[in-house]
PDB file of C-alpha atoms in Angstrom:
ATOM      1  CA  MET W   1      -0.012  -0.099  -0.366  1.00  0.00           C
ATOM      2  CA  ALA W   2       0.933   3.529  -0.770  1.00  0.00           C
ATOM      3  CA  LYS W   3       2.158   5.941   1.937  1.00  0.00           C
ATOM      4  CA  ASN W   4       2.242   9.915   2.310  1.00  0.00           C
ATOM      5  CA  PRO W   5       4.767  11.392   3.066  1.00  0.00           C
ATOM      6  CA  ALA W   6       4.317  11.160   7.449  1.00  0.00           C
ATOM      7  CA  GLY W   7       5.196   7.150   6.529  1.00  0.00           C
ATOM      8  CA  ARG W   8       0.722   6.338   7.280  1.00  0.00           C
ATOM      9  CA  PRO W   9      -0.709   4.466   4.400  1.00  0.00           C
ATOM     10  CA  ALA W  10      -2.796   6.135   2.091  1.00  0.00           C
ATOM     11  CA  ARG W  11      -6.211   6.949   1.966  1.00  0.00           C
ATOM     12  CA  ALA W  12      -8.236   5.391  -0.993  1.00  0.00           C
ATOM     13  CA  PRO W  13      -9.541   8.010  -3.263  1.00  0.00           C
ATOM     14  CA  ARG W  14     -12.928   9.469  -2.396  1.00  0.00           C
ATOM     15  CA  ARG W  15     -15.747   9.010  -4.514  1.00  0.00           C
ATOM     16  CA  THR W  16     -15.850  12.980  -6.996  1.00  0.00           C
ATOM     17  CA  SER W  17     -18.854  11.923  -8.893  1.00  0.00           C
ATOM     18  CA  GLY W  18     -22.479  12.182  -7.606  1.00  0.00           C
ATOM     19  CA  LEU W  19     -23.766  10.229  -4.555  1.00  0.00           C
ATOM     20  CA  SER W  20     -27.346   9.374  -5.330  1.00  0.00           C
ATOM     21  CA  ARG W  21     -29.870   7.427  -3.405  1.00  0.00           C
ATOM     22  CA  ASP W  22     -30.470   5.304  -6.880  1.00  0.00           C
ATOM     23  CA  LEU W  23     -26.506   4.087  -6.912  1.00  0.00           C
ATOM     24  CA  ILE W  24     -26.138   3.428  -2.826  1.00  0.00           C
ATOM     25  CA  ILE W  25     -29.262   0.984  -3.138  1.00  0.00           C
ATOM     26  CA  ARG W  26     -27.902  -0.699  -6.454  1.00  0.00           C
ATOM     27  CA  THR W  27     -24.185  -1.273  -4.642  1.00  0.00           C
ATOM     28  CA  ALA W  28     -26.574  -2.604  -1.794  1.00  0.00           C
ATOM     29  CA  ILE W  29     -28.170  -5.495  -4.313  1.00  0.00           C
ATOM     30  CA  GLY W  30     -24.854  -6.318  -4.741  1.00  0.00           C
ATOM     31  CA  ILE W  31     -23.548  -6.539  -1.941  1.00  0.00           C
ATOM     32  CA  LEU W  32     -26.841  -8.756  -0.976  1.00  0.00           C
ATOM     33  CA  ASP W  33     -26.505 -10.815  -3.828  1.00  0.00           C
ATOM     34  CA  GLU W  34     -23.518 -11.906  -3.203  1.00  0.00           C
ATOM     35  CA  GLY W  35     -22.351 -12.131   0.520  1.00  0.00           C
ATOM     36  CA  GLY W  36     -26.776 -12.222   1.901  1.00  0.00           C
ATOM     37  CA  GLU W  37     -27.772  -9.500   4.534  1.00  0.00           C
ATOM     38  CA  SER W  38     -25.198 -10.511   6.785  1.00  0.00           C
ATOM     39  CA  ALA W  39     -22.434  -8.718   4.388  1.00  0.00           C
ATOM     40  CA  LEU W  40     -24.512  -5.574   3.548  1.00  0.00           C
ATOM     41  CA  THR W  41     -23.006  -3.212   6.138  1.00  0.00           C
ATOM     42  CA  ILE W  42     -22.616   0.894   6.184  1.00  0.00           C
ATOM     43  CA  ARG W  43     -18.752   0.490   6.724  1.00  0.00           C
ATOM     44  CA  ALA W  44     -19.102  -1.814   3.533  1.00  0.00           C
ATOM     45  CA  LEU W  45     -20.969   0.848   1.642  1.00  0.00           C
ATOM     46  CA  THR W  46     -18.311   3.530   1.868  1.00  0.00           C
ATOM     47  CA  ILE W  47     -15.661   0.873   0.659  1.00  0.00           C
ATOM     48  CA  ARG W  48     -17.967  -0.044  -2.488  1.00  0.00           C
ATOM     49  CA  LEU W  49     -18.648   3.455  -3.135  1.00  0.00           C
ATOM     50  CA  SER W  50     -14.957   5.019  -1.712  1.00  0.00           C
ATOM     51  CA  THR W  51     -17.273   7.305   0.065  1.00  0.00           C
ATOM     52  CA  GLY W  52     -17.590   8.496   3.792  1.00  0.00           C
ATOM     53  CA  TYR W  53     -20.139   7.804   6.244  1.00  0.00           C
ATOM     54  CA  GLY W  54     -21.624  11.129   6.267  1.00  0.00           C
ATOM     55  CA  ALA W  55     -22.461  11.222   2.423  1.00  0.00           C
ATOM     56  CA  LEU W  56     -24.246   7.829   2.285  1.00  0.00           C
ATOM     57  CA  TYR W  57     -26.211   8.943   5.369  1.00  0.00           C
ATOM     58  CA  HIS W  58     -27.314  11.982   3.719  1.00  0.00           C
ATOM     59  CA  HIS W  59     -29.343   9.332   1.194  1.00  0.00           C
ATOM     60  CA  VAL W  60     -30.239   6.511   3.158  1.00  0.00           C
ATOM     61  CA  ALA W  61     -31.093   6.192   7.017  1.00  0.00           C
ATOM     62  CA  ASP W  62     -29.917   3.363   7.736  1.00  0.00           C
ATOM     63  CA  ARG W  63     -29.742  -0.786   7.412  1.00  0.00           C
ATOM     64  CA  ASN W  64     -32.917  -0.604   7.660  1.00  0.00           C
ATOM     65  CA  ASP W  65     -34.672   1.824   4.862  1.00  0.00           C
ATOM     66  CA  LEU W  66     -31.357   0.040   2.399  1.00  0.00           C
ATOM     67  CA  LEU W  67     -33.041  -3.553   2.890  1.00  0.00           C
ATOM     68  CA  THR W  68     -36.340  -1.373   2.160  1.00  0.00           C
ATOM     69  CA  GLY W  69     -35.003   0.196  -0.891  1.00  0.00           C
ATOM     70  CA  ALA W  70     -33.420  -3.030  -1.913  1.00  0.00           C
ATOM     71  CA  THR W  71     -36.418  -5.008  -1.631  1.00  0.00           C
ATOM     72  CA  ASP W  72     -39.024  -2.379  -2.796  1.00  0.00           C
ATOM     73  CA  GLU W  73     -35.965  -2.148  -6.373  1.00  0.00           C
ATOM     74  CA  ILE W  74     -36.216  -5.450  -6.955  1.00  0.00           C
ATOM     75  CA  ILE W  75     -40.213  -5.484  -6.632  1.00  0.00           C
ATOM     76  CA  THR W  76     -40.567  -2.581  -8.741  1.00  0.00           C
ATOM     77  CA  GLY W  77     -38.484  -4.421 -12.149  1.00  0.00           C
ATOM     78  CA  VAL W  78     -40.923  -7.288 -11.513  1.00  0.00           C
ATOM     79  CA  LEU W  79     -43.839  -5.028 -12.206  1.00  0.00           C
ATOM     80  CA  SER W  80     -41.967  -2.099 -14.829  1.00  0.00           C
ATOM     81  CA  GLY W  81     -42.084  -6.056 -16.462  1.00  0.00           C
ATOM     82  CA  THR W  82     -44.795  -7.563 -17.012  1.00  0.00           C
ATOM     83  CA  ASP W  83     -47.456  -5.804 -19.098  1.00  0.00           C
ATOM     84  CA  THR W  84     -51.192  -4.899 -16.236  1.00  0.00           C
ATOM     85  CA  ALA W  85     -52.675  -2.702 -19.315  1.00  0.00           C
ATOM     86  CA  ALA W  86     -56.242  -2.877 -19.447  1.00  0.00           C
ATOM     87  CA  ASP W  87     -56.244  -4.086 -22.703  1.00  0.00           C
ATOM     88  CA  THR W  88     -53.852  -6.837 -20.817  1.00  0.00           C
ATOM     89  CA  ASP W  89     -55.644 -10.948 -20.732  1.00  0.00           C
ATOM     90  CA  PRO W  90     -55.098 -10.859 -17.455  1.00  0.00           C
ATOM     91  CA  ARG W  91     -54.603 -14.482 -16.790  1.00  0.00           C
ATOM     92  CA  ALA W  92     -52.106 -14.056 -18.957  1.00  0.00           C
ATOM     93  CA  ALA W  93     -50.962 -11.003 -16.794  1.00  0.00           C
ATOM     94  CA  LEU W  94     -51.321 -12.393 -12.626  1.00  0.00           C
ATOM     95  CA  ARG W  95     -49.440 -15.702 -14.380  1.00  0.00           C
ATOM     96  CA  ALA W  96     -46.613 -13.566 -15.089  1.00  0.00           C
ATOM     97  CA  LEU W  97     -46.388 -11.074 -11.519  1.00  0.00           C
ATOM     98  CA  ALA W  98     -46.678 -14.903 -10.044  1.00  0.00           C
ATOM     99  CA  LEU W  99     -43.452 -15.259 -11.873  1.00  0.00           C
ATOM    100  CA  GLY W 100     -42.016 -12.321 -12.129  1.00  0.00           C
ATOM    101  CA  LEU W 101     -42.392 -12.518  -8.285  1.00  0.00           C
ATOM    102  CA  PHE W 102     -40.917 -16.171  -7.813  1.00  0.00           C
ATOM    103  CA  ASP W 103     -38.330 -15.921 -10.111  1.00  0.00           C
ATOM    104  CA  ALA W 104     -37.106 -12.348  -8.296  1.00  0.00           C
ATOM    105  CA  VAL W 105     -36.823 -14.230  -5.115  1.00  0.00           C
ATOM    106  CA  GLU W 106     -34.386 -17.618  -6.788  1.00  0.00           C
ATOM    107  CA  ALA W 107     -32.498 -14.705  -8.055  1.00  0.00           C
ATOM    108  CA  HIS W 108     -32.197 -13.274  -5.157  1.00  0.00           C
ATOM    109  CA  PRO W 109     -32.973 -15.200  -2.020  1.00  0.00           C
ATOM    110  CA  TRP W 110     -33.092 -11.767   0.528  1.00  0.00           C
ATOM    111  CA  VAL W 111     -35.556 -10.660  -0.845  1.00  0.00           C
ATOM    112  CA  GLY W 112     -37.770 -13.790   0.303  1.00  0.00           C
ATOM    113  CA  ARG W 113     -36.595 -12.926   3.862  1.00  0.00           C
ATOM    114  CA  GLU W 114     -36.738  -9.383   3.396  1.00  0.00           C
ATOM    115  CA  LEU W 115     -41.062  -9.702   2.674  1.00  0.00           C
ATOM    116  CA  SER W 116     -41.261 -12.158   5.743  1.00  0.00           C
ATOM    117  CA  ARG W 117     -39.549  -9.590   8.382  1.00  0.00           C
ATOM    118  CA  GLU W 118     -42.289  -6.842   6.652  1.00  0.00           C
ATOM    119  CA  PRO W 119     -44.447  -7.720   4.252  1.00  0.00           C
ATOM    120  CA  TRP W 120     -46.379  -4.520   3.180  1.00  0.00           C
ATOM    121  CA  ARG W 121     -43.793  -2.519   2.037  1.00  0.00           C
ATOM    122  CA  PRO W 122     -44.744   0.980  -1.006  1.00  0.00           C
ATOM    123  CA  ALA W 123     -44.113  -1.429  -3.898  1.00  0.00           C
ATOM    124  CA  LEU W 124     -45.898  -4.375  -2.606  1.00  0.00           C
ATOM    125  CA  LEU W 125     -48.917  -2.580  -2.444  1.00  0.00           C
ATOM    126  CA  ASP W 126     -48.629  -1.565  -6.049  1.00  0.00           C
ATOM    127  CA  PHE W 127     -48.291  -5.041  -6.299  1.00  0.00           C
ATOM    128  CA  TYR W 128     -51.351  -5.844  -4.290  1.00  0.00           C
ATOM    129  CA  GLU W 129     -53.222  -2.915  -6.458  1.00  0.00           C
ATOM    130  CA  ALA W 130     -52.185  -4.535 -10.047  1.00  0.00           C
ATOM    131  CA  VAL W 131     -53.359  -7.825  -8.825  1.00  0.00           C
ATOM    132  CA  GLY W 132     -56.933  -6.162  -7.692  1.00  0.00           C
ATOM    133  CA  ARG W 133     -57.357  -5.142 -10.092  1.00  0.00           C
ATOM    134  CA  LEU W 134     -56.234  -7.748 -12.714  1.00  0.00           C
ATOM    135  CA  LEU W 135     -58.656  -9.881 -10.631  1.00  0.00           C
ATOM    136  CA  ASP W 136     -61.260  -7.910 -11.180  1.00  0.00           C
ATOM    137  CA  ALA W 137     -60.602  -7.755 -14.951  1.00  0.00           C
ATOM    138  CA  LEU W 138     -60.981 -12.043 -14.240  1.00  0.00           C
ATOM    139  CA  ALA W 139     -64.408 -10.715 -13.696  1.00  0.00           C
ATOM    140  CA  VAL W 140     -64.118 -12.249  -9.948  1.00  0.00           C
ATOM    141  CA  PRO W 141     -67.239 -10.933  -8.624  1.00  0.00           C
ATOM    142  CA  GLU W 142     -67.156  -7.808  -6.145  1.00  0.00           C
ATOM    143  CA  ASP W 143     -67.802  -9.636  -3.133  1.00  0.00           C
ATOM    144  CA  ALA W 144     -64.636 -12.140  -3.559  1.00  0.00           C
ATOM    145  CA  LEU W 145     -62.098  -9.188  -4.914  1.00  0.00           C
ATOM    146  CA  PHE W 146     -60.341  -9.106  -1.284  1.00  0.00           C
ATOM    147  CA  ASP W 147     -60.114 -12.708  -0.607  1.00  0.00           C
ATOM    148  CA  ALA W 148     -59.381 -13.254  -4.181  1.00  0.00           C
ATOM    149  CA  ALA W 149     -56.397 -10.953  -3.789  1.00  0.00           C
ATOM    150  CA  GLY W 150     -55.508 -12.432  -0.376  1.00  0.00           C
ATOM    151  CA  THR W 151     -55.135 -16.009  -1.355  1.00  0.00           C
ATOM    152  CA  PHE W 152     -52.740 -14.640  -4.593  1.00  0.00           C
ATOM    153  CA  MET W 153     -50.802 -12.830  -2.605  1.00  0.00           C
ATOM    154  CA  SER W 154     -50.519 -15.397   0.295  1.00  0.00           C
ATOM    155  CA  PHE W 155     -49.392 -17.896  -2.248  1.00  0.00           C
ATOM    156  CA  VAL W 156     -47.298 -16.031  -4.174  1.00  0.00           C
ATOM    157  CA  LEU W 157     -45.560 -14.590  -1.275  1.00  0.00           C
ATOM    158  CA  GLY W 158     -45.678 -17.932   0.834  1.00  0.00           C
ATOM    159  CA  ALA W 159     -44.289 -19.768  -1.934  1.00  0.00           C
ATOM    160  CA  GLY W 160     -41.285 -17.194  -1.773  1.00  0.00           C
ATOM    161  CA  ALA W 161     -40.197 -17.136   1.503  1.00  0.00           C
ATOM    162  CA  GLN W 162     -39.859 -20.507   1.466  1.00  0.00           C
ATOM    163  CA  SER W 163     -37.935 -20.726  -1.504  1.00  0.00           C
ATOM    164  CA  ALA W 164     -35.655 -18.513   0.290  1.00  0.00           C
ATOM    165  CA  ALA W 165     -35.755 -20.840   3.139  1.00  0.00           C
ATOM    166  CA  ASN W 166     -34.580 -24.152   1.148  1.00  0.00           C
ATOM    167  CA  ALA W 167     -31.830 -21.640  -0.397  1.00  0.00           C
ATOM    168  CA  SER W 168     -30.494 -21.334   3.015  1.00  0.00           C
ATOM    169  CA  HIS W 169     -31.547 -24.677   4.250  1.00  0.00           C
ATOM    170  CA  LEU W 170     -29.365 -25.886   1.344  1.00  0.00           C
ATOM    171  CA  ALA W 171     -26.621 -23.671   1.753  1.00  0.00           C
ATOM    172  CA  ALA W 172     -25.685 -24.299   5.039  1.00  0.00           C
ATOM    173  CA  ALA W 173     -26.191 -27.974   5.029  1.00  0.00           C
ATOM    174  CA  THR W 174     -23.274 -27.832   1.905  1.00  0.00           C
ATOM    175  CA  THR W 175     -25.280 -30.483  -0.384  1.00  0.00           C
ATOM    176  CA  ASP W 176     -27.425 -30.157  -4.021  1.00  0.00           C
ATOM    177  CA  ARG W 177     -30.923 -30.916  -4.212  1.00  0.00           C
ATOM    178  CA  ASP W 178     -31.195 -33.620  -6.263  1.00  0.00           C
ATOM    179  CA  THR W 179     -29.030 -35.562  -3.124  1.00  0.00           C
ATOM    180  CA  PHE W 180     -31.590 -33.707  -0.714  1.00  0.00           C
ATOM    181  CA  LEU W 181     -34.519 -34.197  -2.729  1.00  0.00           C
ATOM    182  CA  GLY W 182     -33.350 -37.609  -2.981  1.00  0.00           C
ATOM    183  CA  ALA W 183     -32.352 -38.259   0.642  1.00  0.00           C
ATOM    184  CA  THR W 184     -36.008 -37.460   1.351  1.00  0.00           C
ATOM    185  CA  ALA W 185     -37.828 -39.759  -0.854  1.00  0.00           C
ATOM    186  CA  GLY W 186     -35.683 -42.422   0.522  1.00  0.00           C
ATOM    187  CA  ARG W 187     -36.863 -41.423   4.411  1.00  0.00           C
ATOM    188  CA  TRP W 188     -40.993 -41.222   2.312  1.00  0.00           C
ATOM    189  CA  SER W 189     -39.988 -44.293   0.347  1.00  0.00           C
ATOM    190  CA  GLY W 190     -39.656 -46.114   3.856  1.00  0.00           C
ATOM    191  CA  LEU W 191     -42.932 -44.524   5.556  1.00  0.00           C
ATOM    192  CA  ASP W 192     -45.973 -47.148   6.668  1.00  0.00           C
ATOM    193  CA  PRO W 193     -48.199 -47.799   3.630  1.00  0.00           C
ATOM    194  CA  SER W 194     -51.154 -48.587   5.177  1.00  0.00           C
ATOM    195  CA  LYS W 195     -50.860 -44.381   7.883  1.00  0.00           C
ATOM    196  CA  TYR W 196     -48.833 -42.317   4.863  1.00  0.00           C
ATOM    197  CA  PRO W 197     -50.389 -44.089   0.913  1.00  0.00           C
ATOM    198  CA  PHE W 198     -50.269 -40.606  -0.498  1.00  0.00           C
ATOM    199  CA  VAL W 199     -47.433 -39.432   0.994  1.00  0.00           C
ATOM    200  CA  ARG W 200     -44.962 -42.604  -0.326  1.00  0.00           C
ATOM    201  CA  ALA W 201     -47.343 -42.204  -3.686  1.00  0.00           C
ATOM    202  CA  THR W 202     -45.823 -39.098  -4.297  1.00  0.00           C
ATOM    203  CA  VAL W 203     -41.935 -40.540  -3.985  1.00  0.00           C
ATOM    204  CA  THR W 204     -42.088 -40.441  -7.622  1.00  0.00           C
ATOM    205  CA  ARG W 205     -42.688 -37.352  -8.070  1.00  0.00           C
ATOM    206  CA  LEU W 206     -40.801 -35.445  -5.460  1.00  0.00           C
ATOM    207  CA  ARG W 207     -37.815 -36.958  -7.009  1.00  0.00           C
ATOM    208  CA  ALA W 208     -38.315 -35.186 -10.435  1.00  0.00           C
ATOM    209  CA  HIS W 209     -40.603 -32.284  -9.980  1.00  0.00           C
ATOM    210  CA  ASP W 210     -39.422 -28.388 -10.219  1.00  0.00           C
ATOM    211  CA  ASP W 211     -40.436 -26.439  -7.971  1.00  0.00           C
ATOM    212  CA  ARG W 212     -41.260 -23.630 -10.587  1.00  0.00           C
ATOM    213  CA  GLU W 213     -43.416 -25.014 -11.899  1.00  0.00           C
ATOM    214  CA  GLN W 214     -45.181 -26.229  -9.369  1.00  0.00           C
ATOM    215  CA  PHE W 215     -45.363 -22.726  -8.144  1.00  0.00           C
ATOM    216  CA  LEU W 216     -46.902 -22.356 -11.682  1.00  0.00           C
ATOM    217  CA  ALA W 217     -49.097 -24.903 -11.706  1.00  0.00           C
ATOM    218  CA  GLY W 218     -51.134 -23.793  -7.889  1.00  0.00           C
ATOM    219  CA  VAL W 219     -50.958 -20.739 -10.053  1.00  0.00           C
ATOM    220  CA  ASP W 220     -52.665 -22.443 -12.908  1.00  0.00           C
ATOM    221  CA  ILE W 221     -54.723 -23.766 -10.376  1.00  0.00           C
ATOM    222  CA  PHE W 222     -56.505 -21.138  -8.581  1.00  0.00           C
ATOM    223  CA  LEU W 223     -56.669 -18.852 -11.585  1.00  0.00           C
ATOM    224  CA  ARG W 224     -59.575 -21.857 -12.853  1.00  0.00           C
ATOM    225  CA  GLY W 225     -60.696 -20.980  -9.722  1.00  0.00           C
ATOM    226  CA  VAL W 226     -61.507 -17.884  -9.361  1.00  0.00           C
ATOM    227  CA  ALA W 227     -62.841 -17.264 -13.384  1.00  0.00           C
ATOM    228  CA  GLY W 228     -64.980 -20.198 -12.209  1.00  0.00           C
ATOM    229  CA  ASP W 229     -63.140 -22.826 -15.117  1.00  0.00           C
ATOM    230  CA  ALA W 230     -65.049 -26.191 -15.181  1.00  0.00           C
TER     231      ALA W 230
END
């Protein structure tokens, strides 16, 4: 490391370009994706952005503000990437919204955990509003809209949180998904068939199932139900 004339290590050069909340949030997302929630600290951000604490606190309140902003940014990205215009097929748009959020949590597992910690954040209200509007366009009866929207949100958010939990479990266990499912299927195969006939019957599907496809199947079951399909 270079030293100044006094013999002390030289400090890293400070950022001279403009610092913005948007840049800080995008940088926080990068840190979260690389190292998870524990990696995101104000100090880590000052180092990554080559700036000082005071400059950061001019744009963000604290670490919780960073987590909220980062999560909202991901959800907003899902919304902006989905066509929910009035002339859009509402069934296709709802499916796209659900899959978009599921894929976002797959790509950013910390989002699922953050949604569990603080579910009704601003961006998620926009998501909820879009869901309600699309269900209305799908001709869901007015007296059933509230329950239908709540059920849809619970399923999508619950699946996202479970996906994040599964990712954390596999990372902690230092094993891959196929090995984990194979071991689980093996245990299920040994269960008492008189007590667990259904569980044993699902063993083959458990080994080969795809989480994303199963999630979409659940969304389709919901949509067929609320649309009154035979």
